Amino acid sequence: MDDLTRAKKYALYLLTDMDRSEHQLREKLKKKEYSEEIVEETIRYVKSFGYIDDKRYIRRFTEVSLEGKSLRRIKYDLIRKGLDRDLIDETIQEIGDIDQRSLIRTLAEKKYRSLKHEDPNRYRKTAQFLAGKGFSSEDIFQVLDHLKEISSDED
């Protein structure tokens, strides 16, 4: 079996267990020490069947990640995965209006209630948790101030 056939089989194998971006697949092939020509031919081959599609990858990654990450964090993660910034922005814009504050509120309520009521650092810990998810401090504190008011009303 020649290198091109092996590279194609390896690429198809990699794509059976999870969706990958073109950059990720290219890096995996390079790690196997295939020549640049074989890597490019393999990429063309899998693209011709629609097995890799960066736009589809960005859309799926974003939709899944929105359950627990900010758009800023999602974009950062996608850039780290080697995807094009313009394609990321274009694809996320196509997804439509995403209510970040609603997501913050959901995550904040869950985190805030998971901490002991007597914990004096409950507010700070929740803010740190949300900051780690990539949300802006302005949005975090606006949601947390509202949550704090609601919580004090319940006491």
Coordinates of C-alpha atoms in Angstrom, one line a residue:
M1 CA 0.0 0.0 0.0
D2 CA 1.4 3.4 -1.0
D3 CA 1.7 6.5 1.3
L4 CA -1.2 8.3 -0.3
T5 CA -3.6 5.3 0.3
R6 CA -2.4 5.0 3.9
A7 CA -2.8 8.7 4.5
K8 CA -6.4 8.6 3.1
K9 CA -7.3 5.6 5.2
Y10 CA -5.8 7.3 8.3
A11 CA -7.7 10.5 7.6
L12 CA -11.0 8.6 7.2
Y13 CA -10.3 6.7 10.4
L14 CA -9.7 10.0 12.3
L15 CA -13.0 11.4 10.9
T16 CA -15.0 8.4 12.0
D17 CA -14.7 9.1 15.7
M18 CA -15.1 12.9 15.7
D19 CA -15.6 15.9 13.5
R20 CA -12.3 17.7 12.8
S21 CA -11.3 21.0 11.2
E22 CA -9.1 21.0 8.1
H23 CA -6.2 22.4 10.3
Q24 CA -6.6 19.6 12.9
L25 CA -6.6 16.9 10.2
R26 CA -3.6 18.5 8.5
E27 CA -1.7 18.5 11.7
K28 CA -2.5 14.9 12.5
L29 CA -1.3 13.9 9.0
K30 CA 1.9 15.9 9.4
K31 CA 2.6 14.2 12.8
K32 CA 2.5 10.9 10.9
E33 CA 5.3 12.4 8.7
Y34 CA 3.5 12.3 5.4
S35 CA 4.9 14.6 2.8
E36 CA 3.3 18.0 2.1
E37 CA 2.0 16.7 -1.3
I38 CA 0.4 13.7 0.3
V39 CA -1.2 15.8 3.1
E40 CA -2.6 18.2 0.5
E41 CA -3.9 15.4 -1.7
T42 CA -5.5 13.7 1.3
I43 CA -7.2 16.9 2.4
R44 CA -8.6 17.4 -1.2
Y45 CA -9.8 13.8 -1.1
V46 CA -11.8 14.1 2.1
K47 CA -13.1 17.5 1.2
S48 CA -14.4 16.2 -2.1
F49 CA -16.8 13.9 -0.1
G50 CA -17.7 16.7 2.4
Y51 CA -16.0 14.9 5.3
I52 CA -14.3 18.1 6.5
D53 CA -16.0 21.4 6.4
D54 CA -14.7 24.2 8.6
K55 CA -17.9 26.2 8.5
R56 CA -19.9 23.1 9.7
Y57 CA -17.3 22.4 12.3
I58 CA -17.5 26.0 13.7
R59 CA -21.3 25.9 13.7
R60 CA -21.4 22.6 15.6
F61 CA -18.7 23.5 18.1
T62 CA -20.4 26.8 18.8
E63 CA -23.9 25.3 19.3
V64 CA -22.5 22.7 21.7
S65 CA -20.3 25.2 23.5
L66 CA -23.0 27.8 24.0
E67 CA -24.4 25.7 26.9
G68 CA -21.4 26.7 29.1
K69 CA -19.1 29.2 27.4
S70 CA -19.2 32.8 26.3
L71 CA -19.0 33.7 22.6
R72 CA -15.6 35.3 23.4
R73 CA -14.3 32.0 24.8
I74 CA -15.8 30.0 22.0
K75 CA -14.0 32.2 19.4
Y76 CA -10.8 31.9 21.3
D77 CA -11.1 28.1 21.4
L78 CA -11.8 28.0 17.7
I79 CA -8.8 30.2 16.9
R80 CA -6.6 28.0 19.0
K81 CA -7.8 25.0 16.9
G82 CA -6.4 26.8 13.8
L83 CA -9.7 28.1 12.3
D84 CA -9.8 31.3 10.3
R85 CA -11.0 34.3 12.3
D86 CA -13.2 35.7 9.5
L87 CA -14.9 32.4 8.9
I88 CA -15.5 32.1 12.7
D89 CA -17.1 35.6 12.8
E90 CA -19.1 34.9 9.7
T91 CA -20.4 31.6 10.9
I92 CA -21.3 32.8 14.4
Q93 CA -23.1 35.8 12.9
E94 CA -25.2 33.4 10.7
I95 CA -26.2 31.4 13.8
G96 CA -28.1 34.5 14.9
D97 CA -28.7 36.5 18.0
I98 CA -27.3 34.8 21.1
D99 CA -28.5 36.0 24.5
Q100 CA -25.2 36.0 26.6
R101 CA -26.9 37.5 29.6
S102 CA -29.5 34.7 29.7
L103 CA -26.7 32.1 29.6
I104 CA -24.8 34.0 32.3
R105 CA -28.0 34.1 34.4
T106 CA -28.5 30.3 34.0
L107 CA -24.9 29.4 34.9
A108 CA -24.8 32.0 37.8
E109 CA -28.0 30.7 39.4
K110 CA -26.7 27.1 39.2
K111 CA -23.3 28.0 40.6
Y112 CA -24.6 30.5 43.2
R113 CA -27.1 28.0 44.6
S114 CA -24.4 25.2 44.7
L115 CA -22.4 27.2 47.1
K116 CA -23.2 27.2 50.8
H117 CA -25.6 30.0 51.7
E118 CA -23.4 31.1 54.6
D119 CA -20.3 31.3 52.4
P120 CA -19.2 35.0 52.5
N121 CA -17.3 34.5 49.2
R122 CA -20.3 33.1 47.3
Y123 CA -20.6 36.2 45.1
R124 CA -16.9 36.3 44.3
K125 CA -16.7 32.6 43.6
T126 CA -19.6 32.8 41.2
A127 CA -18.0 35.8 39.5
Q128 CA -14.7 34.0 39.1
F129 CA -16.5 30.9 37.7
L130 CA -18.2 33.1 35.1
A131 CA -15.1 35.0 34.2
G132 CA -13.4 31.6 33.6
K133 CA -16.1 30.9 31.1
G134 CA -15.0 34.1 29.2
F135 CA -17.9 36.4 30.0
S136 CA -17.3 40.2 30.4
S137 CA -17.1 41.6 33.9
E138 CA -19.8 44.1 33.0
D139 CA -22.3 41.4 32.1
I140 CA -21.3 39.2 35.0
F141 CA -21.8 41.9 37.7
Q142 CA -25.0 43.1 36.2
V143 CA -26.5 39.5 36.4
L144 CA -24.9 38.8 39.8
D145 CA -26.2 42.0 41.3
H146 CA -29.7 41.1 40.2
L147 CA -29.2 37.5 41.5
K148 CA -28.0 38.9 44.8
E149 CA -31.1 41.0 45.1
I150 CA -33.4 38.0 44.4
S151 CA -31.5 35.8 46.9
S152 CA -31.7 38.4 49.7
D153 CA -35.5 38.7 49.0
E154 CA -35.8 34.9 49.5
D155 CA -34.0 35.0 52.9

